[in-house]
mmCIF file with all atom_site columns, N, CA and C in Angstrom:
data_model
loop_
_atom_site.group_PDB
_atom_site.id
_atom_site.type_symbol
_atom_site.label_atom_id
_atom_site.label_alt_id
_atom_site.label_comp_id
_atom_site.label_asym_id
_atom_site.label_entity_id
_atom_site.label_seq_id
_atom_site.pdbx_PDB_ins_code
_atom_site.Cartn_x
_atom_site.Cartn_y
_atom_site.Cartn_z
_atom_site.occupancy
_atom_site.B_iso_or_equiv
_atom_site.pdbx_formal_charge
_atom_site.auth_seq_id
_atom_site.auth_comp_id
_atom_site.auth_asym_id
_atom_site.auth_atom_id
_atom_site.pdbx_PDB_model_num
ATOM 1   N N  . PRO A 1 1  ? -9.785  -9.761  -1.975  1.00 0.00 ? 1  PRO A N  1
ATOM 2   C CA . PRO A 1 1  ? -9.779  -8.947  -0.759  1.00 0.00 ? 1  PRO A CA 1
ATOM 3   C C  . PRO A 1 1  ? -8.468  -9.071  0.002   1.00 0.00 ? 1  PRO A C  1
ATOM 4   N N  . ALA A 1 2  ? -8.074  -7.977  0.620   1.00 0.00 ? 2  ALA A N  1
ATOM 5   C CA . ALA A 1 2  ? -6.845  -7.971  1.399   1.00 0.00 ? 2  ALA A CA 1
ATOM 6   C C  . ALA A 1 2  ? -6.960  -6.949  2.512   1.00 0.00 ? 2  ALA A C  1
ATOM 7   N N  . SER A 1 3  ? -6.219  -7.171  3.567   1.00 0.00 ? 3  SER A N  1
ATOM 8   C CA . SER A 1 3  ? -6.084  -6.184  4.636   1.00 0.00 ? 3  SER A CA 1
ATOM 9   C C  . SER A 1 3  ? -4.588  -5.950  4.802   1.00 0.00 ? 3  SER A C  1
ATOM 10  N N  . VAL A 1 4  ? -4.169  -4.714  4.602   1.00 0.00 ? 4  VAL A N  1
ATOM 11  C CA . VAL A 1 4  ? -2.752  -4.400  4.517   1.00 0.00 ? 4  VAL A CA 1
ATOM 12  C C  . VAL A 1 4  ? -2.362  -3.419  5.624   1.00 0.00 ? 4  VAL A C  1
ATOM 13  N N  . ALA A 1 5  ? -1.414  -3.818  6.438   1.00 0.00 ? 5  ALA A N  1
ATOM 14  C CA . ALA A 1 5  ? -0.894  -2.943  7.489   1.00 0.00 ? 5  ALA A CA 1
ATOM 15  C C  . ALA A 1 5  ? 0.183   -2.040  6.902   1.00 0.00 ? 5  ALA A C  1
ATOM 16  N N  . PHE A 1 6  ? 0.127   -0.766  7.264   1.00 0.00 ? 6  PHE A N  1
ATOM 17  C CA . PHE A 1 6  ? 1.086   0.249   6.856   1.00 0.00 ? 6  PHE A CA 1
ATOM 18  C C  . PHE A 1 6  ? 1.623   0.898   8.117   1.00 0.00 ? 6  PHE A C  1
ATOM 19  N N  . PRO A 1 7  ? 2.732   1.634   8.048   1.00 0.00 ? 7  PRO A N  1
ATOM 20  C CA . PRO A 1 7  ? 3.193   2.352   9.233   1.00 0.00 ? 7  PRO A CA 1
ATOM 21  C C  . PRO A 1 7  ? 2.137   3.361   9.704   1.00 0.00 ? 7  PRO A C  1
ATOM 22  N N  . GLY A 1 8  ? 1.540   3.132   10.850  1.00 0.00 ? 8  GLY A N  1
ATOM 23  C CA . GLY A 1 8  ? 0.583   4.071   11.413  1.00 0.00 ? 8  GLY A CA 1
ATOM 24  C C  . GLY A 1 8  ? -0.841  3.954   10.933  1.00 0.00 ? 8  GLY A C  1
ATOM 25  N N  . ALA A 1 9  ? -1.139  3.002   10.052  1.00 0.00 ? 9  ALA A N  1
ATOM 26  C CA . ALA A 1 9  ? -2.498  2.851   9.524   1.00 0.00 ? 9  ALA A CA 1
ATOM 27  C C  . ALA A 1 9  ? -2.640  1.489   8.875   1.00 0.00 ? 9  ALA A C  1
ATOM 28  N N  . ALA A 1 10 ? -3.783  1.277   8.265   1.00 0.00 ? 10 ALA A N  1
ATOM 29  C CA . ALA A 1 10 ? -4.013  0.029   7.545   1.00 0.00 ? 10 ALA A CA 1
ATOM 30  C C  . ALA A 1 10 ? -5.094  0.260   6.500   1.00 0.00 ? 10 ALA A C  1
ATOM 31  N N  . LEU A 1 11 ? -5.120  -0.598  5.510   1.00 0.00 ? 11 LEU A N  1
ATOM 32  C CA . LEU A 1 11 ? -6.136  -0.545  4.463   1.00 0.00 ? 11 LEU A CA 1
ATOM 33  C C  . LEU A 1 11 ? -6.875  -1.859  4.415   1.00 0.00 ? 11 LEU A C  1
ATOM 34  N N  . VAL A 1 12 ? -8.177  -1.781  4.210   1.00 0.00 ? 12 VAL A N  1
ATOM 35  C CA . VAL A 1 12 ? -8.986  -2.954  3.924   1.00 0.00 ? 12 VAL A CA 1
ATOM 36  C C  . VAL A 1 12 ? -9.428  -2.789  2.479   1.00 0.00 ? 12 VAL A C  1
ATOM 37  N N  . ILE A 1 13 ? -9.036  -3.732  1.638   1.00 0.00 ? 13 ILE A N  1
ATOM 38  C CA . ILE A 1 13 ? -9.312  -3.649  0.206   1.00 0.00 ? 13 ILE A CA 1
ATOM 39  C C  . ILE A 1 13 ? -10.252 -4.784  -0.168  1.00 0.00 ? 13 ILE A C  1
ATOM 40  N N  . ASP A 1 14 ? -11.452 -4.423  -0.623  1.00 0.00 ? 14 ASP A N  1
ATOM 41  C CA . ASP A 1 14 ? -12.405 -5.395  -1.169  1.00 0.00 ? 14 ASP A CA 1
ATOM 42  C C  . ASP A 1 14 ? -13.121 -4.681  -2.308  1.00 0.00 ? 14 ASP A C  1
ATOM 43  N N  . ASP A 1 15 ? -14.417 -4.528  -2.278  1.00 0.00 ? 15 ASP A N  1
ATOM 44  C CA . ASP A 1 15 ? -15.102 -3.775  -3.333  1.00 0.00 ? 15 ASP A CA 1
ATOM 45  C C  . ASP A 1 15 ? -14.753 -2.293  -3.286  1.00 0.00 ? 15 ASP A C  1
ATOM 46  N N  . ALA A 1 16 ? -14.291 -1.845  -2.149  1.00 0.00 ? 16 ALA A N  1
ATOM 47  C CA . ALA A 1 16 ? -13.846 -0.470  -1.947  1.00 0.00 ? 16 ALA A CA 1
ATOM 48  C C  . ALA A 1 16 ? -12.578 -0.514  -1.095  1.00 0.00 ? 16 ALA A C  1
ATOM 49  N N  . VAL A 1 17 ? -11.961 0.630   -0.925  1.00 0.00 ? 17 VAL A N  1
ATOM 50  C CA . VAL A 1 17 ? -10.778 0.737   -0.078  1.00 0.00 ? 17 VAL A CA 1
ATOM 51  C C  . VAL A 1 17 ? -11.150 1.560   1.147   1.00 0.00 ? 17 VAL A C  1
ATOM 52  N N  . THR A 1 18 ? -10.876 1.014   2.316   1.00 0.00 ? 18 THR A N  1
ATOM 53  C CA . THR A 1 18 ? -11.177 1.687   3.575   1.00 0.00 ? 18 THR A CA 1
ATOM 54  C C  . THR A 1 18 ? -9.890  1.839   4.375   1.00 0.00 ? 18 THR A C  1
ATOM 55  N N  . VAL A 1 19 ? -9.658  3.039   4.891   1.00 0.00 ? 19 VAL A N  1
ATOM 56  C CA . VAL A 1 19 ? -8.508  3.292   5.756   1.00 0.00 ? 19 VAL A CA 1
ATOM 57  C C  . VAL A 1 19 ? -8.955  3.103   7.200   1.00 0.00 ? 19 VAL A C  1
ATOM 58  N N  . VAL A 1 20 ? -8.187  2.323   7.941   1.00 0.00 ? 20 VAL A N  1
ATOM 59  C CA . VAL A 1 20 ? -8.465  2.093   9.359   1.00 0.00 ? 20 VAL A CA 1
ATOM 60  C C  . VAL A 1 20 ? -7.191  2.395   10.151  1.00 0.00 ? 20 VAL A C  1
ATOM 61  N N  . ASP A 1 21 ? -7.346  2.566   11.465  1.00 0.00 ? 21 ASP A N  1
ATOM 62  C CA . ASP A 1 21 ? -6.156  2.910   12.250  1.00 0.00 ? 21 ASP A CA 1
ATOM 63  C C  . ASP A 1 21 ? -5.289  1.716   12.606  1.00 0.00 ? 21 ASP A C  1
ATOM 64  N N  . HIS A 1 22 ? -5.836  0.513   12.613  1.00 0.00 ? 22 HIS A N  1
ATOM 65  C CA . HIS A 1 22 ? -5.030  -0.696  12.832  1.00 0.00 ? 22 HIS A CA 1
ATOM 66  C C  . HIS A 1 22 ? -5.845  -1.933  12.465  1.00 0.00 ? 22 HIS A C  1
ATOM 67  N N  . LEU A 1 23 ? -5.158  -3.041  12.340  1.00 0.00 ? 23 LEU A N  1
ATOM 68  C CA . LEU A 1 23 ? -5.776  -4.334  12.055  1.00 0.00 ? 23 LEU A CA 1
ATOM 69  C C  . LEU A 1 23 ? -5.254  -5.355  13.049  1.00 0.00 ? 23 LEU A C  1
ATOM 70  N N  . GLU A 1 24 ? -6.118  -6.222  13.495  1.00 0.00 ? 24 GLU A N  1
ATOM 71  C CA . GLU A 1 24 ? -5.694  -7.294  14.400  1.00 0.00 ? 24 GLU A CA 1
ATOM 72  C C  . GLU A 1 24 ? -4.855  -8.334  13.669  1.00 0.00 ? 24 GLU A C  1
ATOM 73  N N  . SER A 1 25 ? -5.311  -8.741  12.487  1.00 0.00 ? 25 SER A N  1
ATOM 74  C CA . SER A 1 25 ? -4.626  -9.790  11.725  1.00 0.00 ? 25 SER A CA 1
ATOM 75  C C  . SER A 1 25 ? -4.562  -9.417  10.249  1.00 0.00 ? 25 SER A C  1
ATOM 76  N N  . PRO A 1 26 ? -3.642  -8.530  9.864   1.00 0.00 ? 26 PRO A N  1
ATOM 77  C CA . PRO A 1 26 ? -3.554  -8.159  8.454   1.00 0.00 ? 26 PRO A CA 1
ATOM 78  C C  . PRO A 1 26 ? -3.130  -9.344  7.593   1.00 0.00 ? 26 PRO A C  1
ATOM 79  N N  . SER A 1 27 ? -3.608  -9.359  6.358   1.00 0.00 ? 27 SER A N  1
ATOM 80  C CA . SER A 1 27 ? -3.200  -10.422 5.435   1.00 0.00 ? 27 SER A CA 1
ATOM 81  C C  . SER A 1 27 ? -1.905  -10.061 4.712   1.00 0.00 ? 27 SER A C  1
ATOM 82  N N  . ALA A 1 28 ? -1.472  -8.799  4.847   1.00 0.00 ? 28 ALA A N  1
ATOM 83  C CA . ALA A 1 28 ? -0.214  -8.357  4.239   1.00 0.00 ? 28 ALA A CA 1
ATOM 84  C C  . ALA A 1 28 ? 0.332   -7.170  5.028   1.00 0.00 ? 28 ALA A C  1
ATOM 85  N N  . THR A 1 29 ? 1.622   -6.937  4.864   1.00 0.00 ? 29 THR A N  1
ATOM 86  C CA . THR A 1 29 ? 2.277   -5.799  5.514   1.00 0.00 ? 29 THR A CA 1
ATOM 87  C C  . THR A 1 29 ? 3.098   -5.045  4.482   1.00 0.00 ? 29 THR A C  1
ATOM 88  N N  . PHE A 1 30 ? 2.890   -3.738  4.411   1.00 0.00 ? 30 PHE A N  1
ATOM 89  C CA . PHE A 1 30 ? 3.627   -2.841  3.531   1.00 0.00 ? 30 PHE A CA 1
ATOM 90  C C  . PHE A 1 30 ? 4.795   -2.301  4.341   1.00 0.00 ? 30 PHE A C  1
ATOM 91  N N  . ASN A 1 31 ? 6.008   -2.644  3.935   1.00 0.00 ? 31 ASN A N  1
ATOM 92  C CA . ASN A 1 31 ? 7.222   -2.265  4.665   1.00 0.00 ? 31 ASN A CA 1
ATOM 93  C C  . ASN A 1 31 ? 7.932   -1.135  3.927   1.00 0.00 ? 31 ASN A C  1
ATOM 94  N N  . ALA A 1 32 ? 7.730   0.078   4.410   1.00 0.00 ? 32 ALA A N  1
ATOM 95  C CA . ALA A 1 32 ? 8.327   1.241   3.764   1.00 0.00 ? 32 ALA A CA 1
ATOM 96  C C  . ALA A 1 32 ? 8.062   2.472   4.622   1.00 0.00 ? 32 ALA A C  1
ATOM 97  N N  . PRO A 1 33 ? 8.769   3.564   4.349   1.00 0.00 ? 33 PRO A N  1
ATOM 98  C CA . PRO A 1 33 ? 8.493   4.812   5.067   1.00 0.00 ? 33 PRO A CA 1
ATOM 99  C C  . PRO A 1 33 ? 7.109   5.362   4.687   1.00 0.00 ? 33 PRO A C  1
ATOM 100 N N  . GLN A 1 34 ? 6.586   6.258   5.510   1.00 0.00 ? 34 GLN A N  1
ATOM 101 C CA . GLN A 1 34 ? 5.275   6.846   5.245   1.00 0.00 ? 34 GLN A CA 1
ATOM 102 C C  . GLN A 1 34 ? 5.240   7.580   3.911   1.00 0.00 ? 34 GLN A C  1
ATOM 103 N N  . GLU A 1 35 ? 6.359   8.140   3.497   1.00 0.00 ? 35 GLU A N  1
ATOM 104 C CA . GLU A 1 35 ? 6.419   8.817   2.196   1.00 0.00 ? 35 GLU A CA 1
ATOM 105 C C  . GLU A 1 35 ? 6.047   7.849   1.071   1.00 0.00 ? 35 GLU A C  1
ATOM 106 N N  . ALA A 1 36 ? 6.496   6.616   1.161   1.00 0.00 ? 36 ALA A N  1
ATOM 107 C CA . ALA A 1 36 ? 6.181   5.624   0.131   1.00 0.00 ? 36 ALA A CA 1
ATOM 108 C C  . ALA A 1 36 ? 4.690   5.300   0.130   1.00 0.00 ? 36 ALA A C  1
ATOM 109 N N  . PHE A 1 37 ? 4.059   5.279   1.303   1.00 0.00 ? 37 PHE A N  1
ATOM 110 C CA . PHE A 1 37 ? 2.617   5.053   1.386   1.00 0.00 ? 37 PHE A CA 1
ATOM 111 C C  . PHE A 1 37 ? 1.867   6.165   0.654   1.00 0.00 ? 37 PHE A C  1
ATOM 112 N N  . VAL A 1 38 ? 2.265   7.409   0.884   1.00 0.00 ? 38 VAL A N  1
ATOM 113 C CA . VAL A 1 38 ? 1.624   8.536   0.201   1.00 0.00 ? 38 VAL A CA 1
ATOM 114 C C  . VAL A 1 38 ? 1.813   8.419   -1.304  1.00 0.00 ? 38 VAL A C  1
ATOM 115 N N  . ARG A 1 39 ? 3.007   8.069   -1.730  1.00 0.00 ? 39 ARG A N  1
ATOM 116 C CA . ARG A 1 39 ? 3.252   7.884   -3.163  1.00 0.00 ? 39 ARG A CA 1
ATOM 117 C C  . ARG A 1 39 ? 2.397   6.750   -3.722  1.00 0.00 ? 39 ARG A C  1
ATOM 118 N N  . LEU A 1 40 ? 2.241   5.671   -2.971  1.00 0.00 ? 40 LEU A N  1
ATOM 119 C CA . LEU A 1 40 ? 1.436   4.548   -3.434  1.00 0.00 ? 40 LEU A CA 1
ATOM 120 C C  . LEU A 1 40 ? -0.008  4.969   -3.670  1.00 0.00 ? 40 LEU A C  1
ATOM 121 N N  . VAL A 1 41 ? -0.640  5.578   -2.680  1.00 0.00 ? 41 VAL A N  1
ATOM 122 C CA . VAL A 1 41 ? -2.071  5.892   -2.807  1.00 0.00 ? 41 VAL A CA 1
ATOM 123 C C  . VAL A 1 41 ? -2.354  6.996   -3.813  1.00 0.00 ? 41 VAL A C  1
ATOM 124 N N  . THR A 1 42 ? -1.328  7.747   -4.201  1.00 0.00 ? 42 THR A N  1
ATOM 125 C CA . THR A 1 42 ? -1.524  8.745   -5.253  1.00 0.00 ? 42 THR A CA 1
ATOM 126 C C  . THR A 1 42 ? -1.065  8.239   -6.616  1.00 0.00 ? 42 THR A C  1
ATOM 127 N N  . GLY A 1 43 ? -0.661  6.971   -6.678  1.00 0.00 ? 43 GLY A N  1
ATOM 128 C CA . GLY A 1 43 ? -0.246  6.388   -7.948  1.00 0.00 ? 43 GLY A CA 1
ATOM 129 C C  . GLY A 1 43 ? 1.131   6.811   -8.403  1.00 0.00 ? 43 GLY A C  1
ATOM 130 N N  . ARG A 1 44 ? 1.980   7.223   -7.478  1.00 0.00 ? 44 ARG A N  1
ATOM 131 C CA . ARG A 1 44 ? 3.304   7.739   -7.843  1.00 0.00 ? 44 ARG A CA 1
ATOM 132 C C  . ARG A 1 44 ? 4.456   6.944   -7.259  1.00 0.00 ? 44 ARG A C  1
ATOM 133 N N  . LEU A 1 45 ? 4.215   5.724   -6.819  1.00 0.00 ? 45 LEU A N  1
ATOM 134 C CA . LEU A 1 45 ? 5.295   4.902   -6.262  1.00 0.00 ? 45 LEU A CA 1
ATOM 135 C C  . LEU A 1 45 ? 5.961   4.122   -7.386  1.00 0.00 ? 45 LEU A C  1
ATOM 136 N N  . ARG A 1 46 ? 6.852   4.785   -8.071  1.00 0.00 ? 46 ARG A N  1
ATOM 137 C CA . ARG A 1 46 ? 7.597   4.211   -9.191  1.00 0.00 ? 46 ARG A CA 1
ATOM 138 C C  . ARG A 1 46 ? 9.089   4.374   -8.916  1.00 0.00 ? 46 ARG A C  1
ATOM 139 N N  . PRO A 1 47 ? 9.929   3.658   -9.683  1.00 0.00 ? 47 PRO A N  1
ATOM 140 C CA . PRO A 1 47 ? 11.376  3.833   -9.518  1.00 0.00 ? 47 PRO A CA 1
ATOM 141 C C  . PRO A 1 47 ? 11.756  5.297   -9.712  1.00 0.00 ? 47 PRO A C  1
ATOM 142 N N  . PRO A 1 48 ? 12.672  5.799   -8.970  1.00 0.00 ? 48 PRO A N  1
ATOM 143 C CA . PRO A 1 48 ? 13.513  5.166   -7.962  1.00 0.00 ? 48 PRO A CA 1
ATOM 144 C C  . PRO A 1 48 ? 12.908  5.228   -6.558  1.00 0.00 ? 48 PRO A C  1
ATOM 145 N N  . TYR A 1 49 ? 11.679  5.709   -6.426  1.00 0.00 ? 49 TYR A N  1
ATOM 146 C CA . TYR A 1 49 ? 11.064  5.910   -5.110  1.00 0.00 ? 49 TYR A CA 1
ATOM 147 C C  . TYR A 1 49 ? 10.588  4.621   -4.451  1.00 0.00 ? 49 TYR A C  1
ATOM 148 N N  . ASP A 1 50 ? 10.650  3.522   -5.173  1.00 0.00 ? 50 ASP A N  1
ATOM 149 C CA . ASP A 1 50 ? 10.206  2.244   -4.603  1.00 0.00 ? 50 ASP A CA 1
ATOM 150 C C  . ASP A 1 50 ? 11.368  1.407   -4.061  1.00 0.00 ? 50 ASP A C  1
ATOM 151 N N  . GLN A 1 51 ? 12.582  1.962   -4.060  1.00 0.00 ? 51 GLN A N  1
ATOM 152 C CA . GLN A 1 51 ? 13.723  1.220   -3.525  1.00 0.00 ? 51 GLN A CA 1
ATOM 153 C C  . GLN A 1 51 ? 13.535  0.997   -2.037  1.00 0.00 ? 51 GLN A C  1
ATOM 154 N N  . GLY A 1 52 ? 13.722  -0.218  -1.600  1.00 0.00 ? 52 GLY A N  1
ATOM 155 C CA . GLY A 1 52 ? 13.574  -0.558  -0.200  1.00 0.00 ? 52 GLY A CA 1
ATOM 156 C C  . GLY A 1 52 ? 12.144  -0.837  0.227   1.00 0.00 ? 52 GLY A C  1
ATOM 157 N N  . VAL A 1 53 ? 11.190  -0.740  -0.691  1.00 0.00 ? 53 VAL A N  1
ATOM 158 C CA . VAL A 1 53 ? 9.791   -1.023  -0.388  1.00 0.00 ? 53 VAL A CA 1
ATOM 159 C C  . VAL A 1 53 ? 9.539   -2.505  -0.593  1.00 0.00 ? 53 VAL A C  1
ATOM 160 N N  . SER A 1 54 ? 8.869   -3.128  0.359   1.00 0.00 ? 54 SER A N  1
ATOM 161 C CA . SER A 1 54 ? 8.492   -4.532  0.193   1.00 0.00 ? 54 SER A CA 1
ATOM 162 C C  . SER A 1 54 ? 7.103   -4.754  0.770   1.00 0.00 ? 54 SER A C  1
ATOM 163 N N  . VAL A 1 55 ? 6.469   -5.806  0.288   1.00 0.00 ? 55 VAL A N  1
ATOM 164 C CA . VAL A 1 55 ? 5.153   -6.202  0.784   1.00 0.00 ? 55 VAL A CA 1
ATOM 165 C C  . VAL A 1 55 ? 5.218   -7.684  1.113   1.00 0.00 ? 55 VAL A C  1
ATOM 166 N N  . ASP A 1 56 ? 4.865   -8.032  2.340   1.00 0.00 ? 56 ASP A N  1
ATOM 167 C CA . ASP A 1 56 ? 4.830   -9.424  2.773   1.00 0.00 ? 56 ASP A CA 1
ATOM 168 C C  . ASP A 1 56 ? 3.377   -9.831  2.949   1.00 0.00 ? 56 ASP A C  1
ATOM 169 N N  . GLY A 1 57 ? 3.013   -10.991 2.421   1.00 0.00 ? 57 GLY A N  1
ATOM 170 C CA . GLY A 1 57 ? 1.648   -11.482 2.616   1.00 0.00 ? 57 GLY A CA 1
ATOM 171 C C  . GLY A 1 57 ? 0.986   -11.898 1.327   1.00 0.00 ? 57 GLY A C  1
ATOM 172 N N  . ASN A 1 58 ? -0.335  -11.720 1.274   1.00 0.00 ? 58 ASN A N  1
ATOM 173 C CA . ASN A 1 58 ? -1.112  -12.264 0.160   1.00 0.00 ? 58 ASN A CA 1
ATOM 174 C C  . ASN A 1 58 ? -1.245  -11.323 -1.031  1.00 0.00 ? 58 ASN A C  1
ATOM 175 N N  . VAL A 1 59 ? -0.576  -10.177 -1.018  1.00 0.00 ? 59 VAL A N  1
ATOM 176 C CA . VAL A 1 59 ? -0.568  -9.273  -2.160  1.00 0.00 ? 59 VAL A CA 1
ATOM 177 C C  . VAL A 1 59 ? 0.865   -8.847  -2.444  1.00 0.00 ? 59 VAL A C  1
ATOM 178 N N  . THR A 1 60 ? 1.089   -8.337  -3.635  1.00 0.00 ? 60 THR A N  1
ATOM 179 C CA . THR A 1 60 ? 2.408   -7.842  -4.025  1.00 0.00 ? 60 THR A CA 1
ATOM 180 C C  . THR A 1 60 ? 2.351   -6.325  -4.176  1.00 0.00 ? 60 THR A C  1
ATOM 181 N N  . LEU A 1 61 ? 3.503   -5.716  -4.322  1.00 0.00 ? 61 LEU A N  1
ATOM 182 C CA . LEU A 1 61 ? 3.549   -4.284  -4.578  1.00 0.00 ? 61 LEU A CA 1
ATOM 183 C C  . LEU A 1 61 ? 2.834   -3.970  -5.886  1.00 0.00 ? 61 LEU A C  1
ATOM 184 N N  . ASP A 1 62 ? 3.002   -4.793  -6.904  1.00 0.00 ? 62 ASP A N  1
ATOM 185 C CA . ASP A 1 62 ? 2.310   -4.569  -8.173  1.00 0.00 ? 62 ASP A CA 1
ATOM 186 C C  . ASP A 1 62 ? 0.797   -4.670  -8.012  1.00 0.00 ? 62 ASP A C  1
ATOM 187 N N  . ASP A 1 63 ? 0.306   -5.586  -7.170  1.00 0.00 ? 63 ASP A N  1
ATOM 188 C CA . ASP A 1 63 ? -1.137  -5.659  -6.885  1.00 0.00 ? 63 ASP A CA 1
ATOM 189 C C  . ASP A 1 63 ? -1.627  -4.334  -6.304  1.00 0.00 ? 63 ASP A C  1
ATOM 190 N N  . LEU A 1 64 ? -0.882  -3.804  -5.341  1.00 0.00 ? 64 LEU A N  1
ATOM 191 C CA . LEU A 1 64 ? -1.284  -2.544  -4.720  1.00 0.00 ? 64 LEU A CA 1
ATOM 192 C C  . LEU A 1 64 ? -1.216  -1.388  -5.710  1.00 0.00 ? 64 LEU A C  1
ATOM 193 N N  . ARG A 1 65 ? -0.250  -1.399  -6.600  1.00 0.00 ? 65 ARG A N  1
ATOM 194 C CA . ARG A 1 65 ? -0.172  -0.348  -7.627  1.00 0.00 ? 65 ARG A CA 1
ATOM 195 C C  . ARG A 1 65 ? -1.400  -0.377  -8.526  1.00 0.00 ? 65 ARG A C  1
ATOM 196 N N  . ARG A 1 66 ? -1.952  -1.557  -8.796  1.00 0.00 ? 66 ARG A N  1
ATOM 197 C CA . ARG A 1 66 ? -3.156  -1.639  -9.624  1.00 0.00 ? 66 ARG A CA 1
ATOM 198 C C  . ARG A 1 66 ? -4.381  -1.078  -8.886  1.00 0.00 ? 66 ARG A C  1
ATOM 199 N N  . VAL A 1 67 ? -4.398  -1.187  -7.572  1.00 0.00 ? 67 VAL A N  1
ATOM 200 C CA . VAL A 1 67 ? -5.501  -0.611  -6.796  1.00 0.00 ? 67 VAL A CA 1
ATOM 201 C C  . VAL A 1 67 ? -5.434  0.920   -6.842  1.00 0.00 ? 67 VAL A C  1
ATOM 202 N N  . PHE A 1 68 ? -4.234  1.469   -6.873  1.00 0.00 ? 68 PHE A N  1
ATOM 203 C CA . PHE A 1 68 ? -4.025  2.921   -6.859  1.00 0.00 ? 68 PHE A CA 1
ATOM 204 C C  . PHE A 1 68 ? -3.281  3.354   -8.125  1.00 0.00 ? 68 PHE A C  1
ATOM 205 N N  . PRO A 1 69 ? -3.968  3.403   -9.278  1.00 0.00 ? 69 PRO A N  1
ATOM 206 C CA . PRO A 1 69 ? -3.281  3.688   -10.546 1.00 0.00 ? 69 PRO A CA 1
ATOM 207 C C  . PRO A 1 69 ? -2.881  5.150   -10.739 1.00 0.00 ? 69 PRO A C  1
ATOM 208 N N  . GLY A 1 70 ? -3.346  6.039   -9.898  1.00 0.00 ? 70 GLY A N  1
ATOM 209 C CA . GLY A 1 70 ? -3.043  7.457   -10.071 1.00 0.00 ? 70 GLY A CA 1
ATOM 210 C C  . GLY A 1 70 ? -4.114  8.151   -10.879 1.00 0.00 ? 70 GLY A C  1
ATOM 211 N N  . PHE A 1 71 ? -3.853  9.385   -11.193 1.00 0.00 ? 71 PHE A N  1
ATOM 212 C CA . PHE A 1 71 ? -4.838  10.174  -11.929 1.00 0.00 ? 71 PHE A CA 1
ATOM 213 C C  . PHE A 1 71 ? -4.152  11.077  -12.903 1.00 0.00 ? 71 PHE A C  1
#
């Protein structure tokens, strides 16, 4: 389980993924423009679009990519 803060929103990831408007104490922070967030949740955050993207906390960018594999 993880709670990830994004610019303007947040995700709670456990058995399901829930979008919330903010978190008091996120376990991770996704540092990137909103465009990168959209690419992530659609499974399209791959090079070269991941330049400058970082994740601080208890998950990695690769962990988040596994949650959102695309379609």
